[in-house]
PDB file of C-alpha atoms in Angstrom:
ATOM      1  CA  LEU G   1     -21.429 105.541  50.901  1.00 95.00           C
ATOM      2  CA  THR G   2     -20.353 103.881  47.634  1.00 97.00           C
ATOM      3  CA  THR G   3     -18.579 100.616  46.946  1.00 97.00           C
ATOM      4  CA  LYS G   4     -17.648  98.455  43.989  1.00 98.00           C
ATOM      5  CA  VAL G   5     -18.434  94.748  44.423  1.00 97.00           C
ATOM      6  CA  GLU G   6     -17.198  91.815  42.380  1.00 97.00           C
ATOM      7  CA  ILE G   7     -18.918  88.515  43.184  1.00 96.00           C
ATOM      8  CA  ASN G   8     -19.828  85.510  41.062  1.00 96.00           C
ATOM      9  CA  ALA G   9     -22.586  84.288  43.362  1.00 93.00           C
ATOM     10  CA  THR G  10     -24.011  80.911  42.354  1.00 95.00           C
ATOM     11  CA  ALA G  11     -25.750  79.653  45.511  1.00 96.00           C
ATOM     12  CA  ASN G  12     -28.614  81.058  47.579  1.00 96.00           C
ATOM     13  CA  GLY G  13     -27.377  83.258  50.393  1.00 93.00           C
ATOM     14  CA  GLN G  14     -24.098  84.346  48.784  1.00 96.00           C
ATOM     15  CA  GLN G  15     -23.863  88.146  49.006  1.00 96.00           C
ATOM     16  CA  ALA G  16     -21.383  91.006  49.008  1.00 97.00           C
ATOM     17  CA  GLY G  17     -22.035  94.687  49.549  1.00 97.00           C
ATOM     18  CA  ILE G  18     -22.712  97.212  52.297  1.00 96.00           C
ATOM     19  CA  ARG G  19     -23.937  96.256  55.762  1.00 94.00           C
ATOM     20  CA  MET G  20     -24.906  98.879  58.323  1.00 91.00           C
ATOM     21  CA  THR G  21     -25.732  97.985  61.930  1.00 87.00           C
ATOM     22  CA  SER G  22     -26.896  99.620  65.102  1.00 79.00           C
ATOM     23  CA  GLY G  23     -24.285 100.004  67.804  1.00 76.00           C
ATOM     24  CA  ASN G  24     -25.119  96.628  69.328  1.00 76.00           C
ATOM     25  CA  ASP G  25     -25.889  94.803  66.044  1.00 73.00           C
ATOM     26  CA  ASP G  26     -29.576  94.375  66.968  1.00 78.00           C
ATOM     27  CA  VAL G  27     -30.691  96.027  63.721  1.00 84.00           C
ATOM     28  CA  THR G  28     -29.013  95.601  60.335  1.00 90.00           C
ATOM     29  CA  PHE G  29     -29.493  97.057  56.877  1.00 93.00           C
ATOM     30  CA  THR G  30     -27.851  95.446  53.850  1.00 95.00           C
ATOM     31  CA  LEU G  31     -27.394  96.574  50.241  1.00 97.00           C
ATOM     32  CA  TYR G  32     -25.962  93.723  48.208  1.00 97.00           C
ATOM     33  CA  SER G  33     -25.238  91.905  45.003  1.00 97.00           C
ATOM     34  CA  GLY G  34     -25.865  88.200  45.435  1.00 96.00           C
ATOM     35  CA  TYR G  35     -27.847  85.112  44.633  1.00 97.00           C
ATOM     36  CA  ASN G  36     -31.429  84.231  45.565  1.00 96.00           C
ATOM     37  CA  ASN G  37     -32.811  81.772  43.006  1.00 96.00           C
ATOM     38  CA  GLY G  38     -30.866  83.788  40.419  1.00 96.00           C
ATOM     39  CA  LYS G  39     -28.456  86.715  40.479  1.00 97.00           C
ATOM     40  CA  LYS G  40     -29.974  89.681  42.322  1.00 98.00           C
ATOM     41  CA  ILE G  41     -29.253  93.186  43.521  1.00 98.00           C
ATOM     42  CA  GLY G  42     -31.135  93.902  46.704  1.00 97.00           C
ATOM     43  CA  MET G  43     -31.577  95.660  49.985  1.00 97.00           C
ATOM     44  CA  SER G  44     -32.814  94.171  53.217  1.00 95.00           C
ATOM     45  CA  PHE G  45     -34.000  95.603  56.520  1.00 92.00           C
ATOM     46  CA  GLU G  46     -35.647  93.739  59.397  1.00 87.00           C
ATOM     47  CA  GLY G  47     -36.073  90.622  57.267  1.00 85.00           C
ATOM     48  CA  VAL G  48     -37.870  92.422  54.418  1.00 90.00           C
ATOM     49  CA  ALA G  49     -35.955  92.394  51.132  1.00 93.00           C
ATOM     50  CA  THR G  50     -36.424  94.336  47.920  1.00 95.00           C
ATOM     51  CA  GLU G  51     -34.640  92.683  44.991  1.00 97.00           C
ATOM     52  CA  VAL G  52     -34.246  93.109  41.253  1.00 98.00           C
ATOM     53  CA  ASN G  53     -32.642  90.753  38.765  1.00 98.00           C
ATOM     54  CA  ASN G  54     -28.966  91.513  38.222  1.00 97.00           C
ATOM     55  CA  ALA G  55     -28.581  92.136  34.500  1.00 96.00           C
ATOM     56  CA  ILE G  56     -25.264  93.964  35.046  1.00 96.00           C
ATOM     57  CA  GLY G  57     -22.952  91.041  35.786  1.00 96.00           C
ATOM     58  CA  ASN G  58     -20.403  90.151  38.449  1.00 97.00           C
ATOM     59  CA  VAL G  59     -19.086  93.713  38.949  1.00 98.00           C
ATOM     60  CA  VAL G  60     -21.689  96.064  40.438  1.00 98.00           C
ATOM     61  CA  TRP G  61     -21.423  99.487  42.051  1.00 98.00           C
ATOM     62  CA  LEU G  62     -23.648 100.029  45.118  1.00 98.00           C
ATOM     63  CA  ARG G  63     -24.529 103.317  46.810  1.00 98.00           C
ATOM     64  CA  VAL G  64     -26.447 104.281  49.969  1.00 97.00           C
ATOM     65  CA  GLU G  65     -27.386 107.906  50.597  1.00 97.00           C
ATOM     66  CA  ARG G  66     -28.641 108.849  54.054  1.00 95.00           C
ATOM     67  CA  ALA G  67     -30.937 111.719  55.022  1.00 95.00           C
ATOM     68  CA  LEU G  68     -31.495 111.375  58.772  1.00 92.00           C
ATOM     69  CA  HIS G  69     -33.058 107.905  59.061  1.00 91.00           C
ATOM     70  CA  ILE G  70     -34.046 107.512  55.401  1.00 95.00           C
ATOM     71  CA  LEU G  71     -31.681 105.383  53.301  1.00 96.00           C
ATOM     72  CA  THR G  72     -31.912 105.596  49.507  1.00 97.00           C
ATOM     73  CA  CYS G  73     -30.190 102.809  47.568  1.00 98.00           C
ATOM     74  CA  TYR G  74     -28.774 102.783  44.049  1.00 98.00           C
ATOM     75  CA  TYR G  75     -26.844 100.422  41.790  1.00 98.00           C
ATOM     76  CA  SER G  76     -24.720 100.984  38.702  1.00 98.00           C
ATOM     77  CA  ALA G  77     -22.726  99.131  36.070  1.00 98.00           C
ATOM     78  CA  ASP G  78     -20.057 101.839  35.789  1.00 97.00           C
ATOM     79  CA  GLY G  79     -20.191 103.993  38.934  1.00 96.00           C
ATOM     80  CA  LEU G  80     -21.401 106.949  36.858  1.00 97.00           C
ATOM     81  CA  SER G  81     -25.009 106.250  35.843  1.00 97.00           C
ATOM     82  CA  TRP G  82     -27.197 105.138  38.776  1.00 98.00           C
ATOM     83  CA  THR G  83     -30.534 103.319  39.057  1.00 98.00           C
ATOM     84  CA  GLN G  84     -32.544 103.764  42.241  1.00 98.00           C
ATOM     85  CA  LEU G  85     -33.421 100.484  43.951  1.00 98.00           C
ATOM     86  CA  GLY G  86     -35.576 101.982  46.696  1.00 96.00           C
ATOM     87  CA  THR G  87     -35.720 103.703  50.070  1.00 96.00           C
ATOM     88  CA  LYS G  88     -36.001 102.444  53.636  1.00 94.00           C
ATOM     89  CA  ASP G  89     -36.924 104.257  56.832  1.00 92.00           C
ATOM     90  CA  VAL G  90     -34.631 102.817  59.516  1.00 89.00           C
ATOM     91  CA  SER G  91     -35.727 105.142  62.330  1.00 84.00           C
ATOM     92  CA  ASN G  92     -36.881 102.359  64.634  1.00 75.00           C
TER      93      ASN G  92
END
């Protein structure tokens, strides 16, 4: 799953990206570009976030690849060259 996001986030909590939920919305996974005491690119699952500083700018490409219950997240400035952000096991 790949998307291109354009957001000029300037306040904590502002985010745009990919959100995946369980059928009843009890569990959510988010891959985002946003703001958390500075511009960030991050992923969050069950309240645990992994973030890096966003040195790309307001336009960011985000990608989630799924292998069973393992999600691998990437970000890119151009949609061609990707940097891995991390992986999450969402099997629970």
